[in-house]
Amino acid sequence: MKLAVRATISLMLAFAPGLAGAQATDPDDDKTIAFARDDPEMALAIAKARASLDGFLALAEAPPAGTDRFKLKVEIRDGEIREHFWVIPFRRTETGFVGILANEPEAVRNVVFGQNIEFTRDDISDWGYRRDGRQVGSFTVCVMFGRMSKEEADVSRQGYDC
């Protein structure tokens, strides 16, 4: 179960004091990792995810054998506060995307776990899926591993090729 929890770690960006953090998807395992709002590693991870989004979306629409658990990470805004959540499952619409919020909010109060949300391409900050049991994508999660203790990162990295 720890692997499933770690595989769905989400990124939360809180604009209040210029800090950001990450939380686990499972409400019973809310682990937060702080990030500076302008963290260069996280910005690079988000840029990589956005640059490769079209290829991911094409795969998600026609999943090859051995692939599953397609997910998008989406930024939700509540005033000045921003938090990033995995959306699983998701689908395209005429105006963007719709999907189910797969994380318990920690900072924003305008959404709830399990809520069906609409979002646009501009809201997407990461993507991921499994191929033959290994995690593909999840660029922001890989950055988070570097901010965990060695013991925690060793457990969490199982199944990832970061």
Short mmCIF file of C-alpha atoms in Angstrom, two decimals:
data_model
loop_
_atom_site.label_atom_id
_atom_site.label_comp_id
_atom_site.label_asym_id
_atom_site.label_seq_id
_atom_site.Cartn_x
_atom_site.Cartn_y
_atom_site.Cartn_z
CA MET A 1 0.00 0.00 0.00
CA LYS A 2 2.90 2.37 0.71
CA LEU A 3 3.99 2.07 -2.94
CA ALA A 4 0.52 3.05 -4.14
CA VAL A 5 0.48 5.98 -1.74
CA ARG A 6 3.94 7.12 -2.78
CA ALA A 7 3.17 6.64 -6.48
CA THR A 8 0.41 9.22 -6.17
CA ILE A 9 2.26 11.92 -4.26
CA SER A 10 0.92 15.34 -5.22
CA LEU A 11 2.47 18.77 -5.29
CA MET A 12 0.93 21.68 -3.41
CA LEU A 13 2.03 25.23 -4.13
CA ALA A 14 0.89 27.76 -1.52
CA PHE A 15 1.54 31.35 -2.51
CA ALA A 16 1.08 32.78 0.99
CA PRO A 17 4.64 33.12 2.40
CA GLY A 18 6.30 32.10 -0.87
CA LEU A 19 6.57 28.44 0.10
CA ALA A 20 5.16 25.39 -1.53
CA GLY A 21 4.95 21.73 -0.55
CA ALA A 22 3.86 18.24 -1.46
CA GLN A 23 1.33 15.90 0.06
CA ALA A 24 0.53 12.24 -0.30
CA THR A 25 -2.75 11.29 -2.02
CA ASP A 26 -3.89 8.99 0.77
CA PRO A 27 -5.55 11.13 3.48
CA ASP A 28 -4.13 8.74 6.09
CA ASP A 29 -0.56 9.57 4.99
CA ASP A 30 -0.41 13.37 4.63
CA LYS A 31 3.32 14.00 4.25
CA THR A 32 4.20 17.58 3.31
CA ILE A 33 7.46 18.66 1.70
CA ALA A 34 8.20 22.39 1.45
CA PHE A 35 9.35 24.01 -1.80
CA ALA A 36 10.27 27.59 -2.53
CA ARG A 37 7.73 29.16 -4.84
CA ASP A 38 10.41 29.67 -7.49
CA ASP A 39 12.21 26.35 -6.96
CA PRO A 40 14.26 25.80 -10.16
CA GLU A 41 14.08 21.97 -10.04
CA MET A 42 10.30 22.01 -9.69
CA ALA A 43 9.95 24.61 -12.45
CA LEU A 44 12.06 22.41 -14.74
CA ALA A 45 9.97 19.34 -13.88
CA ILE A 46 6.74 21.18 -14.72
CA ALA A 47 8.27 22.49 -17.97
CA LYS A 48 9.27 18.92 -18.97
CA ALA A 49 5.77 17.64 -18.24
CA ARG A 50 4.12 20.40 -20.25
CA ALA A 51 6.53 19.99 -23.18
CA SER A 52 5.70 16.28 -23.43
CA LEU A 53 1.97 16.56 -22.71
CA ASP A 54 0.78 15.95 -26.29
CA GLY A 55 2.53 12.59 -26.48
CA PHE A 56 1.07 11.58 -23.13
CA LEU A 57 -2.46 12.58 -24.15
CA ALA A 58 -2.15 10.57 -27.36
CA LEU A 59 -1.15 7.50 -25.33
CA ALA A 60 -3.96 8.05 -22.84
CA GLU A 61 -6.52 8.15 -25.67
CA ALA A 62 -5.28 4.85 -27.14
CA PRO A 63 -3.40 3.05 -24.34
CA PRO A 64 -0.92 0.45 -25.57
CA ALA A 65 -0.86 -2.99 -23.98
CA GLY A 66 0.87 -2.97 -20.60
CA THR A 67 -0.11 0.62 -19.73
CA ASP A 68 -2.58 1.84 -17.12
CA ARG A 69 -3.23 4.42 -14.37
CA PHE A 70 -3.14 7.48 -16.63
CA LYS A 71 -3.31 10.66 -14.55
CA LEU A 72 -2.87 14.41 -14.77
CA LYS A 73 -1.69 16.81 -12.08
CA VAL A 74 -3.70 20.03 -12.07
CA GLU A 75 -3.27 23.36 -10.29
CA ILE A 76 -6.31 24.57 -8.36
CA ARG A 77 -6.49 28.20 -7.24
CA ASP A 78 -8.39 29.53 -4.25
CA GLY A 79 -7.68 33.25 -4.12
CA GLU A 80 -3.92 33.60 -3.71
CA ILE A 81 -3.46 29.97 -2.64
CA ARG A 82 -2.52 27.33 -5.22
CA GLU A 83 -2.41 23.59 -4.76
CA HIS A 84 -1.66 20.80 -7.23
CA PHE A 85 -3.73 17.60 -7.33
CA TRP A 86 -3.74 14.39 -9.29
CA VAL A 87 -6.88 13.92 -11.37
CA ILE A 88 -7.78 10.27 -11.95
CA PRO A 89 -9.53 9.41 -14.24
CA PHE A 90 -9.77 12.30 -16.69
CA ARG A 91 -11.12 12.89 -20.17
CA ARG A 92 -11.05 15.63 -22.79
CA THR A 93 -14.03 17.90 -23.34
CA GLU A 94 -14.80 20.57 -25.96
CA THR A 95 -13.29 23.25 -23.69
CA GLY A 96 -10.52 21.32 -21.94
CA PHE A 97 -10.70 18.41 -19.53
CA VAL A 98 -12.80 16.96 -16.74
CA GLY A 99 -11.83 14.44 -14.06
CA ILE A 100 -12.00 13.38 -10.45
CA LEU A 101 -9.82 15.04 -7.81
CA ALA A 102 -7.70 12.24 -6.30
CA ASN A 103 -6.22 14.14 -3.34
CA GLU A 104 -7.48 15.56 -0.09
CA PRO A 105 -7.01 19.37 -0.19
CA GLU A 106 -4.56 20.72 2.33
CA ALA A 107 -4.55 24.44 1.54
CA VAL A 108 -7.35 25.31 -0.87
CA ARG A 109 -10.96 25.15 0.33
CA ASN A 110 -12.87 25.43 -2.95
CA VAL A 111 -12.60 21.72 -3.89
CA VAL A 112 -12.93 18.38 -2.09
CA PHE A 113 -11.48 14.90 -2.55
CA GLY A 114 -13.49 12.96 -5.14
CA GLN A 115 -14.98 16.07 -6.72
CA ASN A 116 -15.51 16.14 -10.48
CA ILE A 117 -13.56 19.19 -11.74
CA GLU A 118 -13.16 20.95 -15.06
CA PHE A 119 -9.77 22.35 -16.07
CA THR A 120 -7.79 23.55 -19.05
CA ARG A 121 -4.44 22.59 -20.52
CA ASP A 122 -2.90 25.65 -18.82
CA ASP A 123 -3.81 24.16 -15.40
CA ILE A 124 -1.84 20.93 -16.02
CA SER A 125 1.51 20.72 -14.21
CA ASP A 126 2.40 17.02 -14.57
CA TRP A 127 1.27 13.69 -15.96
CA GLY A 128 1.99 10.04 -15.32
CA TYR A 129 1.06 6.47 -16.08
CA ARG A 130 2.34 2.93 -15.55
CA ARG A 131 4.03 0.91 -18.28
CA ASP A 132 4.78 -2.72 -17.46
CA GLY A 133 4.54 -1.92 -13.75
CA ARG A 134 6.98 1.06 -13.87
CA GLN A 135 5.98 4.70 -13.44
CA VAL A 136 6.45 6.93 -16.49
CA GLY A 137 6.34 10.72 -16.21
CA SER A 138 5.52 12.10 -12.74
CA PHE A 139 8.36 14.59 -13.12
CA THR A 140 7.34 16.62 -10.05
CA VAL A 141 7.26 13.49 -7.89
CA CYS A 142 10.84 12.70 -8.89
CA VAL A 143 11.90 16.15 -7.64
CA MET A 144 10.18 15.43 -4.32
CA PHE A 145 12.22 12.28 -3.79
CA GLY A 146 15.29 14.50 -3.50
CA ARG A 147 13.67 16.37 -0.60
CA MET A 148 12.80 13.26 1.44
CA SER A 149 15.01 11.42 3.89
CA LYS A 150 17.08 8.68 2.25
CA GLU A 151 15.01 5.96 3.91
CA GLU A 152 11.73 7.49 2.82
CA ALA A 153 12.98 8.14 -0.71
CA ASP A 154 14.26 4.57 -1.06
CA VAL A 155 10.80 3.22 -0.25
CA SER A 156 8.97 5.81 -2.34
CA ARG A 157 11.16 5.43 -5.45
CA GLN A 158 10.18 1.80 -5.96
CA GLY A 159 8.64 1.57 -9.40
CA TYR A 160 10.01 4.94 -10.58
CA ASP A 161 12.84 5.57 -13.02
CA CYS A 162 13.93 9.03 -11.90
#
